[in-house]
Every structure is written in structure tokens, then in C-alpha cells.
Amino acid sequence: MAEQSCLVANDWLCWEYVTSRSQELTDATVEHVWITAVSVLIGIAVSVPLALLARRGRRWAAPVLGLTTLLYTIPSLAMFSLLLPLFGLSAALVVTGLVLYSLTILVRNVMAGLEAVPGDVREAARGMGYGPARLLWQVELPLALPALLAGVRIATVSTVALTTVGSIVGKGGLGNLIAPAVNSSFKAQVLTASVLCVLLALVADLLLLGVQRLLTPWTRVGRTSRTFRGSRTGRSARPVSVKGA
């Protein structure tokens, strides 16, 4: 008796599905990456001006932070329904919704980074003749990069997951495979698309971590110098574990 195909048996693990639907999986993955990347980039471009506006004082901070928080509480189906008259059933609908969701994380992280810039650094820059624009671009934003990039990492991973919801308008990347497969109990497609989605999030986070380390080398120098000072005073450079001490 011939061995039954894993597709016919509807197994969770099925390499035959991967090989026979490779083009479909590739197209869905490319669309997923494109929607995620565009959404995060636009989110960064929008969040920086909003954060600059919010830090002008409580008069501006309350409405900006309140609005971005409110947007994040709106369910995705309701958000897309509200945006549907403006964008129709298009990728712009999904991208706009994802941008609005990312603002909660990005705006707060940009503000946290800017507020963490030491006041004496600002005063020194002003004393050297730096104007507001030059102070922002050459002093404040570079020093705020660690917090900003940390927010970008969180927003990116979140956006990778939320992109799948775009399947309700046919623009959900891997979500376009997951949703119909769940409805039809197509196990191999559900598992394969879900695993690819998780891998995308992990790869994106690792790439952004590498970018963060590359653009903020002084953060590693600070940790190294603290470790060196600890060793010079006779303290262990390794973290102390409470369990098993």
C-alpha cells in the first residue's frame, strides 16, 4: 500500500506543501516585509515631529500622548472600518492603520530619549553657538538614538504581527495564507505561514539590534568602562546570580 501524502493526510508538518507552494509563500512573505517596512518608516517620520511638539510643554504633551494612546486601543477591525472610506480596499489602508498603531510606542520612546539628554550638554552646545535646529540634529537626536532605536525594534516586531490582520482586505502578507487556512483547517498552511511570521519578527529584531549597536557604539564603551572600573576595585565583572549563590 502506497504511503499517504502529507497533504492528503492534512499533517501539520508537510515539506510537500512548502515545495509545491513555494512561490505563494515567497509572494506572501515579500508583501509582509514590504508592508511592515513602509509602516515603520512612515511611523518614525511622523513620530519625531509629534514628540518634538509634545515636549514643548504639558499643553501639547497631554493631547499628543492621549491621542496616540487612544488610537492604540481601537480594535484593528474597527480601525480599518474607519479608514475604509478614505483608502478603499488597498495596501494604503493597512499601512495607515499600522502607522497609527506604531505611534504610541515611537512617540513615547523619542520623547524619553530627548528628555534623557543631559541639560549641561545642551547648555554647552548653546554656549558654542548652536541654534535650535543644529542642537536638535547634531546633539539631541544622536544622544536619543538608543531610546529611539529601542522603540523602533518594539514597533517593528509589533507591526510584523499586526500586518496579518490586513488579510481582511486581502493585504495581509502571510495573514492572507493563515486566515483561509484556519477556516478550512489546512494545518500545513497554518503552521508554515505562522512560523514564517515568527521568523520575520526574530530576523527583523536581530537586524535592528545590529543597527543599534553600529549607530550607538558609545553605549558599549560605557558598559565596558564600568566593567573595567569594577575589576580594578576588586569586584567581579560578572553579574551576581541570587539562585544557587
PDB file of C-alpha atoms in Angstrom:
ATOM      1  CA  MET A   1       0.000   0.000   0.000  1.00  0.00           C
ATOM      2  CA  ALA A   2       1.422   3.354  -1.092  1.00  0.00           C
ATOM      3  CA  GLU A   3       2.353   5.827   1.616  1.00  0.00           C
ATOM      4  CA  GLN A   4      -0.260   8.553   2.017  1.00  0.00           C
ATOM      5  CA  SER A   5       0.790  12.090   1.064  1.00  0.00           C
ATOM      6  CA  CYS A   6       1.135  14.512   3.995  1.00  0.00           C
ATOM      7  CA  LEU A   7      -1.083  16.939   2.081  1.00  0.00           C
ATOM      8  CA  VAL A   8      -3.805  14.321   1.754  1.00  0.00           C
ATOM      9  CA  ALA A   9      -3.353  13.371   5.412  1.00  0.00           C
ATOM     10  CA  ASN A  10      -3.519  17.063   6.370  1.00  0.00           C
ATOM     11  CA  ASP A  11      -0.446  16.846   8.596  1.00  0.00           C
ATOM     12  CA  TRP A  12       0.901  19.857  10.474  1.00  0.00           C
ATOM     13  CA  LEU A  13       4.438  19.245   9.233  1.00  0.00           C
ATOM     14  CA  CYS A  14       4.466  18.832   5.468  1.00  0.00           C
ATOM     15  CA  TRP A  15       7.510  19.588   3.323  1.00  0.00           C
ATOM     16  CA  GLU A  16       5.477  18.740   0.240  1.00  0.00           C
ATOM     17  CA  TYR A  17       3.326  21.794   0.951  1.00  0.00           C
ATOM     18  CA  VAL A  18       6.410  24.033   1.208  1.00  0.00           C
ATOM     19  CA  THR A  19       7.855  22.824  -2.095  1.00  0.00           C
ATOM     20  CA  SER A  20       4.578  22.861  -4.002  1.00  0.00           C
ATOM     21  CA  ARG A  21       3.535  26.324  -2.756  1.00  0.00           C
ATOM     22  CA  SER A  22       6.979  27.954  -2.664  1.00  0.00           C
ATOM     23  CA  GLN A  23       6.020  30.819  -4.989  1.00  0.00           C
ATOM     24  CA  GLU A  24       2.871  31.564  -2.996  1.00  0.00           C
ATOM     25  CA  LEU A  25       4.856  31.590   0.253  1.00  0.00           C
ATOM     26  CA  THR A  26       7.529  33.830  -1.271  1.00  0.00           C
ATOM     27  CA  ASP A  27       4.994  36.358  -2.572  1.00  0.00           C
ATOM     28  CA  ALA A  28       3.195  36.496   0.781  1.00  0.00           C
ATOM     29  CA  THR A  29       6.485  36.935   2.663  1.00  0.00           C
ATOM     30  CA  VAL A  30       7.656  39.733   0.356  1.00  0.00           C
ATOM     31  CA  GLU A  31       4.341  41.546   0.760  1.00  0.00           C
ATOM     32  CA  HIS A  32       4.555  41.107   4.545  1.00  0.00           C
ATOM     33  CA  VAL A  33       8.062  42.580   4.673  1.00  0.00           C
ATOM     34  CA  TRP A  34       7.102  45.469   2.380  1.00  0.00           C
ATOM     35  CA  ILE A  35       4.028  46.469   4.388  1.00  0.00           C
ATOM     36  CA  THR A  36       5.930  46.204   7.682  1.00  0.00           C
ATOM     37  CA  ALA A  37       8.937  48.224   6.480  1.00  0.00           C
ATOM     38  CA  VAL A  38       6.853  51.008   4.928  1.00  0.00           C
ATOM     39  CA  SER A  39       4.623  51.259   8.001  1.00  0.00           C
ATOM     40  CA  VAL A  40       7.557  51.519  10.436  1.00  0.00           C
ATOM     41  CA  LEU A  41       9.436  54.056   8.294  1.00  0.00           C
ATOM     42  CA  ILE A  42       6.384  56.297   7.983  1.00  0.00           C
ATOM     43  CA  GLY A  43       5.739  55.833  11.715  1.00  0.00           C
ATOM     44  CA  ILE A  44       9.251  57.094  12.512  1.00  0.00           C
ATOM     45  CA  ALA A  45       8.828  60.085  10.191  1.00  0.00           C
ATOM     46  CA  VAL A  46       5.546  61.031  11.882  1.00  0.00           C
ATOM     47  CA  SER A  47       6.540  60.269  15.485  1.00  0.00           C
ATOM     48  CA  VAL A  48       9.619  62.535  15.622  1.00  0.00           C
ATOM     49  CA  PRO A  49       7.682  65.778  14.888  1.00  0.00           C
ATOM     50  CA  LEU A  50       4.925  64.686  17.269  1.00  0.00           C
ATOM     51  CA  ALA A  51       7.470  64.023  20.025  1.00  0.00           C
ATOM     52  CA  LEU A  52       9.080  67.422  19.425  1.00  0.00           C
ATOM     53  CA  LEU A  53       5.660  69.028  19.679  1.00  0.00           C
ATOM     54  CA  ALA A  54       4.800  67.102  22.852  1.00  0.00           C
ATOM     55  CA  ARG A  55       7.976  68.109  24.661  1.00  0.00           C
ATOM     56  CA  ARG A  56       7.162  71.808  24.283  1.00  0.00           C
ATOM     57  CA  GLY A  57       5.136  71.535  27.467  1.00  0.00           C
ATOM     58  CA  ARG A  58       2.191  69.896  29.186  1.00  0.00           C
ATOM     59  CA  ARG A  59      -0.195  71.878  26.999  1.00  0.00           C
ATOM     60  CA  TRP A  60       0.968  69.862  23.981  1.00  0.00           C
ATOM     61  CA  ALA A  61       2.110  66.640  25.647  1.00  0.00           C
ATOM     62  CA  ALA A  62      -1.307  65.719  27.046  1.00  0.00           C
ATOM     63  CA  PRO A  63      -3.213  65.785  23.725  1.00  0.00           C
ATOM     64  CA  VAL A  64      -0.397  64.149  21.721  1.00  0.00           C
ATOM     65  CA  LEU A  65       0.160  61.292  24.168  1.00  0.00           C
ATOM     66  CA  GLY A  66      -3.541  60.942  24.838  1.00  0.00           C
ATOM     67  CA  LEU A  67      -4.384  60.713  21.134  1.00  0.00           C
ATOM     68  CA  THR A  68      -1.673  58.170  20.312  1.00  0.00           C
ATOM     69  CA  THR A  69      -2.710  56.040  23.290  1.00  0.00           C
ATOM     70  CA  LEU A  70      -6.361  56.243  22.254  1.00  0.00           C
ATOM     71  CA  LEU A  71      -5.503  55.115  18.727  1.00  0.00           C
ATOM     72  CA  TYR A  72      -3.748  52.035  20.084  1.00  0.00           C
ATOM     73  CA  THR A  73      -6.868  50.972  21.998  1.00  0.00           C
ATOM     74  CA  ILE A  74      -9.036  50.873  18.861  1.00  0.00           C
ATOM     75  CA  PRO A  75      -9.527  47.263  17.665  1.00  0.00           C
ATOM     76  CA  SER A  76      -7.953  46.581  14.282  1.00  0.00           C
ATOM     77  CA  LEU A  77     -11.276  45.720  12.614  1.00  0.00           C
ATOM     78  CA  ALA A  78     -12.786  48.990  13.821  1.00  0.00           C
ATOM     79  CA  MET A  79      -9.679  50.921  12.741  1.00  0.00           C
ATOM     80  CA  PHE A  80      -9.787  49.509   9.216  1.00  0.00           C
ATOM     81  CA  SER A  81     -13.526  50.170   9.002  1.00  0.00           C
ATOM     82  CA  LEU A  82     -12.958  53.828   9.926  1.00  0.00           C
ATOM     83  CA  LEU A  83     -10.207  54.181   7.327  1.00  0.00           C
ATOM     84  CA  LEU A  84     -12.047  52.270   4.584  1.00  0.00           C
ATOM     85  CA  PRO A  85     -13.934  55.311   3.146  1.00  0.00           C
ATOM     86  CA  LEU A  86     -10.617  57.152   2.761  1.00  0.00           C
ATOM     87  CA  PHE A  87      -8.416  54.447   1.250  1.00  0.00           C
ATOM     88  CA  GLY A  88     -10.720  51.714  -0.027  1.00  0.00           C
ATOM     89  CA  LEU A  89      -9.571  48.082  -0.140  1.00  0.00           C
ATOM     90  CA  SER A  90      -5.898  48.875  -0.708  1.00  0.00           C
ATOM     91  CA  ALA A  91      -2.495  48.417   0.877  1.00  0.00           C
ATOM     92  CA  ALA A  92      -2.639  52.082   1.927  1.00  0.00           C
ATOM     93  CA  LEU A  93      -5.495  51.179   4.254  1.00  0.00           C
ATOM     94  CA  VAL A  94      -3.380  48.586   6.072  1.00  0.00           C
ATOM     95  CA  VAL A  95      -0.243  50.752   6.124  1.00  0.00           C
ATOM     96  CA  THR A  96      -2.115  53.744   7.568  1.00  0.00           C
ATOM     97  CA  GLY A  97      -3.640  51.618  10.318  1.00  0.00           C
ATOM     98  CA  LEU A  98      -0.249  50.139  11.221  1.00  0.00           C
ATOM     99  CA  VAL A  99       1.358  53.588  11.271  1.00  0.00           C
ATOM    100  CA  LEU A 100      -1.280  54.843  13.701  1.00  0.00           C
ATOM    101  CA  TYR A 101      -0.715  51.846  15.973  1.00  0.00           C
ATOM    102  CA  SER A 102       3.081  52.347  15.954  1.00  0.00           C
ATOM    103  CA  LEU A 103       2.839  55.966  17.118  1.00  0.00           C
ATOM    104  CA  THR A 104       2.108  55.008  20.731  1.00  0.00           C
ATOM    105  CA  ILE A 105       5.458  53.239  21.052  1.00  0.00           C
ATOM    106  CA  LEU A 106       7.557  55.509  18.852  1.00  0.00           C
ATOM    107  CA  VAL A 107       6.407  58.889  20.186  1.00  0.00           C
ATOM    108  CA  ARG A 108       6.995  57.887  23.802  1.00  0.00           C
ATOM    109  CA  ASN A 109      10.442  56.470  23.063  1.00  0.00           C
ATOM    110  CA  VAL A 110      11.535  59.540  21.106  1.00  0.00           C
ATOM    111  CA  MET A 111      10.365  61.742  23.992  1.00  0.00           C
ATOM    112  CA  ALA A 112      12.168  59.543  26.526  1.00  0.00           C
ATOM    113  CA  GLY A 113      15.366  59.750  24.522  1.00  0.00           C
ATOM    114  CA  LEU A 114      15.199  63.534  24.153  1.00  0.00           C
ATOM    115  CA  GLU A 115      14.411  64.035  27.834  1.00  0.00           C
ATOM    116  CA  ALA A 116      17.395  61.868  28.784  1.00  0.00           C
ATOM    117  CA  VAL A 117      19.850  64.262  27.107  1.00  0.00           C
ATOM    118  CA  PRO A 118      21.789  65.937  29.980  1.00  0.00           C
ATOM    119  CA  GLY A 119      20.986  69.595  30.499  1.00  0.00           C
ATOM    120  CA  ASP A 120      24.662  70.555  30.735  1.00  0.00           C
ATOM    121  CA  VAL A 121      25.217  69.085  27.260  1.00  0.00           C
ATOM    122  CA  ARG A 122      22.508  71.351  25.875  1.00  0.00           C
ATOM    123  CA  GLU A 123      23.953  74.363  27.674  1.00  0.00           C
ATOM    124  CA  ALA A 124      27.435  73.615  26.373  1.00  0.00           C
ATOM    125  CA  ALA A 125      26.118  73.353  22.815  1.00  0.00           C
ATOM    126  CA  ARG A 126      24.252  76.638  23.133  1.00  0.00           C
ATOM    127  CA  GLY A 127      27.396  78.238  24.509  1.00  0.00           C
ATOM    128  CA  MET A 128      29.225  77.096  21.374  1.00  0.00           C
ATOM    129  CA  GLY A 129      26.670  78.914  19.232  1.00  0.00           C
ATOM    130  CA  TYR A 130      24.362  76.022  18.337  1.00  0.00           C
ATOM    131  CA  GLY A 131      20.895  77.166  17.272  1.00  0.00           C
ATOM    132  CA  PRO A 132      17.729  75.137  17.983  1.00  0.00           C
ATOM    133  CA  ALA A 133      17.833  73.195  14.694  1.00  0.00           C
ATOM    134  CA  ARG A 134      21.540  72.413  14.902  1.00  0.00           C
ATOM    135  CA  LEU A 135      21.205  71.489  18.570  1.00  0.00           C
ATOM    136  CA  LEU A 136      18.419  69.050  17.703  1.00  0.00           C
ATOM    137  CA  TRP A 137      20.080  67.322  14.745  1.00  0.00           C
ATOM    138  CA  GLN A 138      23.691  67.283  15.908  1.00  0.00           C
ATOM    139  CA  VAL A 139      23.322  66.855  19.661  1.00  0.00           C
ATOM    140  CA  GLU A 140      19.885  65.787  20.925  1.00  0.00           C
ATOM    141  CA  LEU A 141      18.782  63.250  18.306  1.00  0.00           C
ATOM    142  CA  PRO A 142      22.158  61.430  18.224  1.00  0.00           C
ATOM    143  CA  LEU A 143      22.086  61.110  22.027  1.00  0.00           C
ATOM    144  CA  ALA A 144      18.438  59.996  21.881  1.00  0.00           C
ATOM    145  CA  LEU A 145      19.217  57.238  19.362  1.00  0.00           C
ATOM    146  CA  PRO A 146      19.379  54.346  21.889  1.00  0.00           C
ATOM    147  CA  ALA A 147      15.841  55.014  23.125  1.00  0.00           C
ATOM    148  CA  LEU A 148      14.573  55.744  19.601  1.00  0.00           C
ATOM    149  CA  LEU A 149      16.010  52.529  18.154  1.00  0.00           C
ATOM    150  CA  ALA A 150      14.693  50.509  21.092  1.00  0.00           C
ATOM    151  CA  GLY A 151      11.239  51.848  20.251  1.00  0.00           C
ATOM    152  CA  VAL A 152      11.745  51.007  16.571  1.00  0.00           C
ATOM    153  CA  ARG A 153      12.563  47.414  17.500  1.00  0.00           C
ATOM    154  CA  ILE A 154       9.415  47.052  19.583  1.00  0.00           C
ATOM    155  CA  ALA A 155       7.264  48.767  16.947  1.00  0.00           C
ATOM    156  CA  THR A 156       8.686  46.570  14.177  1.00  0.00           C
ATOM    157  CA  VAL A 157       8.007  43.294  15.974  1.00  0.00           C
ATOM    158  CA  SER A 158       4.503  44.513  16.834  1.00  0.00           C
ATOM    159  CA  THR A 159       3.885  45.562  13.235  1.00  0.00           C
ATOM    160  CA  VAL A 160       5.008  42.181  11.887  1.00  0.00           C
ATOM    161  CA  ALA A 161       2.265  40.582  13.978  1.00  0.00           C
ATOM    162  CA  LEU A 162      -0.404  43.193  13.202  1.00  0.00           C
ATOM    163  CA  THR A 163       0.223  43.012   9.442  1.00  0.00           C
ATOM    164  CA  THR A 164      -1.540  39.647   9.357  1.00  0.00           C
ATOM    165  CA  VAL A 165      -4.814  41.416  10.261  1.00  0.00           C
ATOM    166  CA  GLY A 166      -4.653  43.104   6.840  1.00  0.00           C
ATOM    167  CA  SER A 167      -5.883  39.817   5.395  1.00  0.00           C
ATOM    168  CA  ILE A 168      -9.444  41.091   5.939  1.00  0.00           C
ATOM    169  CA  VAL A 169      -8.868  43.375   2.933  1.00  0.00           C
ATOM    170  CA  GLY A 170      -6.570  40.961   1.102  1.00  0.00           C
ATOM    171  CA  LYS A 171      -3.370  42.872   2.014  1.00  0.00           C
ATOM    172  CA  GLY A 172      -2.071  40.933   4.977  1.00  0.00           C
ATOM    173  CA  GLY A 173       1.061  39.257   3.653  1.00  0.00           C
ATOM    174  CA  LEU A 174       1.338  35.901   5.397  1.00  0.00           C
ATOM    175  CA  GLY A 175      -2.036  36.636   7.001  1.00  0.00           C
ATOM    176  CA  ASN A 176      -3.575  36.025   3.564  1.00  0.00           C
ATOM    177  CA  LEU A 177      -2.480  32.405   3.968  1.00  0.00           C
ATOM    178  CA  ILE A 178      -3.234  31.985   7.664  1.00  0.00           C
ATOM    179  CA  ALA A 179      -6.842  33.237   7.669  1.00  0.00           C
ATOM    180  CA  PRO A 180      -8.292  30.945   4.939  1.00  0.00           C
ATOM    181  CA  ALA A 181      -6.228  28.012   6.191  1.00  0.00           C
ATOM    182  CA  VAL A 182      -7.697  28.385   9.677  1.00  0.00           C
ATOM    183  CA  ASN A 183     -11.202  28.439   8.246  1.00  0.00           C
ATOM    184  CA  SER A 184     -10.554  25.306   6.158  1.00  0.00           C
ATOM    185  CA  SER A 185      -8.402  23.561   8.814  1.00  0.00           C
ATOM    186  CA  PHE A 186      -5.458  23.359   6.402  1.00  0.00           C
ATOM    187  CA  LYS A 187      -2.870  22.519   9.050  1.00  0.00           C
ATOM    188  CA  ALA A 188       0.320  22.682   6.969  1.00  0.00           C
ATOM    189  CA  GLN A 189      -0.511  26.132   5.640  1.00  0.00           C
ATOM    190  CA  VAL A 190      -1.417  27.483   9.093  1.00  0.00           C
ATOM    191  CA  LEU A 191       1.816  26.221  10.661  1.00  0.00           C
ATOM    192  CA  THR A 192       4.129  27.180   7.790  1.00  0.00           C
ATOM    193  CA  ALA A 193       2.794  30.732   7.450  1.00  0.00           C
ATOM    194  CA  SER A 194       2.780  31.219  11.224  1.00  0.00           C
ATOM    195  CA  VAL A 195       6.380  30.013  11.574  1.00  0.00           C
ATOM    196  CA  LEU A 196       7.457  32.339   8.756  1.00  0.00           C
ATOM    197  CA  CYS A 197       5.759  35.238  10.538  1.00  0.00           C
ATOM    198  CA  VAL A 198       7.623  34.472  13.776  1.00  0.00           C
ATOM    199  CA  LEU A 199      10.925  34.135  11.889  1.00  0.00           C
ATOM    200  CA  LEU A 200      10.345  37.517  10.233  1.00  0.00           C
ATOM    201  CA  ALA A 201       9.887  39.130  13.643  1.00  0.00           C
ATOM    202  CA  LEU A 202      13.053  37.490  15.014  1.00  0.00           C
ATOM    203  CA  VAL A 203      15.162  38.392  11.973  1.00  0.00           C
ATOM    204  CA  ALA A 204      13.890  41.990  11.987  1.00  0.00           C
ATOM    205  CA  ASP A 205      14.674  42.355  15.700  1.00  0.00           C
ATOM    206  CA  LEU A 206      18.200  40.945  15.268  1.00  0.00           C
ATOM    207  CA  LEU A 207      18.902  43.202  12.283  1.00  0.00           C
ATOM    208  CA  LEU A 208      17.715  46.274  14.157  1.00  0.00           C
ATOM    209  CA  LEU A 209      19.766  45.245  17.187  1.00  0.00           C
ATOM    210  CA  GLY A 210      22.809  45.157  14.909  1.00  0.00           C
ATOM    211  CA  VAL A 211      21.947  48.599  13.540  1.00  0.00           C
ATOM    212  CA  GLN A 212      21.516  49.889  17.100  1.00  0.00           C
ATOM    213  CA  ARG A 213      24.944  48.597  18.127  1.00  0.00           C
ATOM    214  CA  LEU A 214      26.504  50.061  14.985  1.00  0.00           C
ATOM    215  CA  LEU A 215      24.971  53.520  15.411  1.00  0.00           C
ATOM    216  CA  THR A 216      25.439  53.785  19.182  1.00  0.00           C
ATOM    217  CA  PRO A 217      28.944  52.441  19.903  1.00  0.00           C
ATOM    218  CA  TRP A 218      29.285  54.692  22.953  1.00  0.00           C
ATOM    219  CA  THR A 219      26.708  52.600  24.843  1.00  0.00           C
ATOM    220  CA  ARG A 220      29.037  49.583  24.633  1.00  0.00           C
ATOM    221  CA  VAL A 221      32.016  51.722  25.636  1.00  0.00           C
ATOM    222  CA  GLY A 222      30.087  52.837  28.726  1.00  0.00           C
ATOM    223  CA  ARG A 223      29.353  49.267  29.750  1.00  0.00           C
ATOM    224  CA  THR A 224      32.956  48.224  29.122  1.00  0.00           C
ATOM    225  CA  SER A 225      34.365  51.082  31.211  1.00  0.00           C
ATOM    226  CA  ARG A 226      32.017  50.275  34.105  1.00  0.00           C
ATOM    227  CA  THR A 227      33.124  46.641  33.973  1.00  0.00           C
ATOM    228  CA  PHE A 228      36.773  47.731  33.933  1.00  0.00           C
ATOM    229  CA  ARG A 229      36.293  50.021  36.921  1.00  0.00           C
ATOM    230  CA  GLY A 230      34.585  47.200  38.781  1.00  0.00           C
ATOM    231  CA  SER A 231      37.502  44.849  38.142  1.00  0.00           C
ATOM    232  CA  ARG A 232      40.005  47.499  39.280  1.00  0.00           C
ATOM    233  CA  THR A 233      38.222  47.808  42.632  1.00  0.00           C
ATOM    234  CA  GLY A 234      38.193  44.050  43.141  1.00  0.00           C
ATOM    235  CA  ARG A 235      34.531  43.469  42.241  1.00  0.00           C
ATOM    236  CA  SER A 236      33.501  40.674  39.930  1.00  0.00           C
ATOM    237  CA  ALA A 237      32.754  41.740  36.346  1.00  0.00           C
ATOM    238  CA  ARG A 238      30.112  39.034  36.075  1.00  0.00           C
ATOM    239  CA  PRO A 239      26.508  39.581  37.164  1.00  0.00           C
ATOM    240  CA  VAL A 240      25.706  38.025  40.523  1.00  0.00           C
ATOM    241  CA  SER A 241      23.106  35.267  40.487  1.00  0.00           C
ATOM    242  CA  VAL A 242      20.819  35.035  43.501  1.00  0.00           C
ATOM    243  CA  LYS A 243      19.749  31.469  42.793  1.00  0.00           C
ATOM    244  CA  GLY A 244      22.362  28.974  43.801  1.00  0.00           C
ATOM    245  CA  ALA A 245      24.529  31.620  45.485  1.00  0.00           C
TER     246      ALA A 245
END
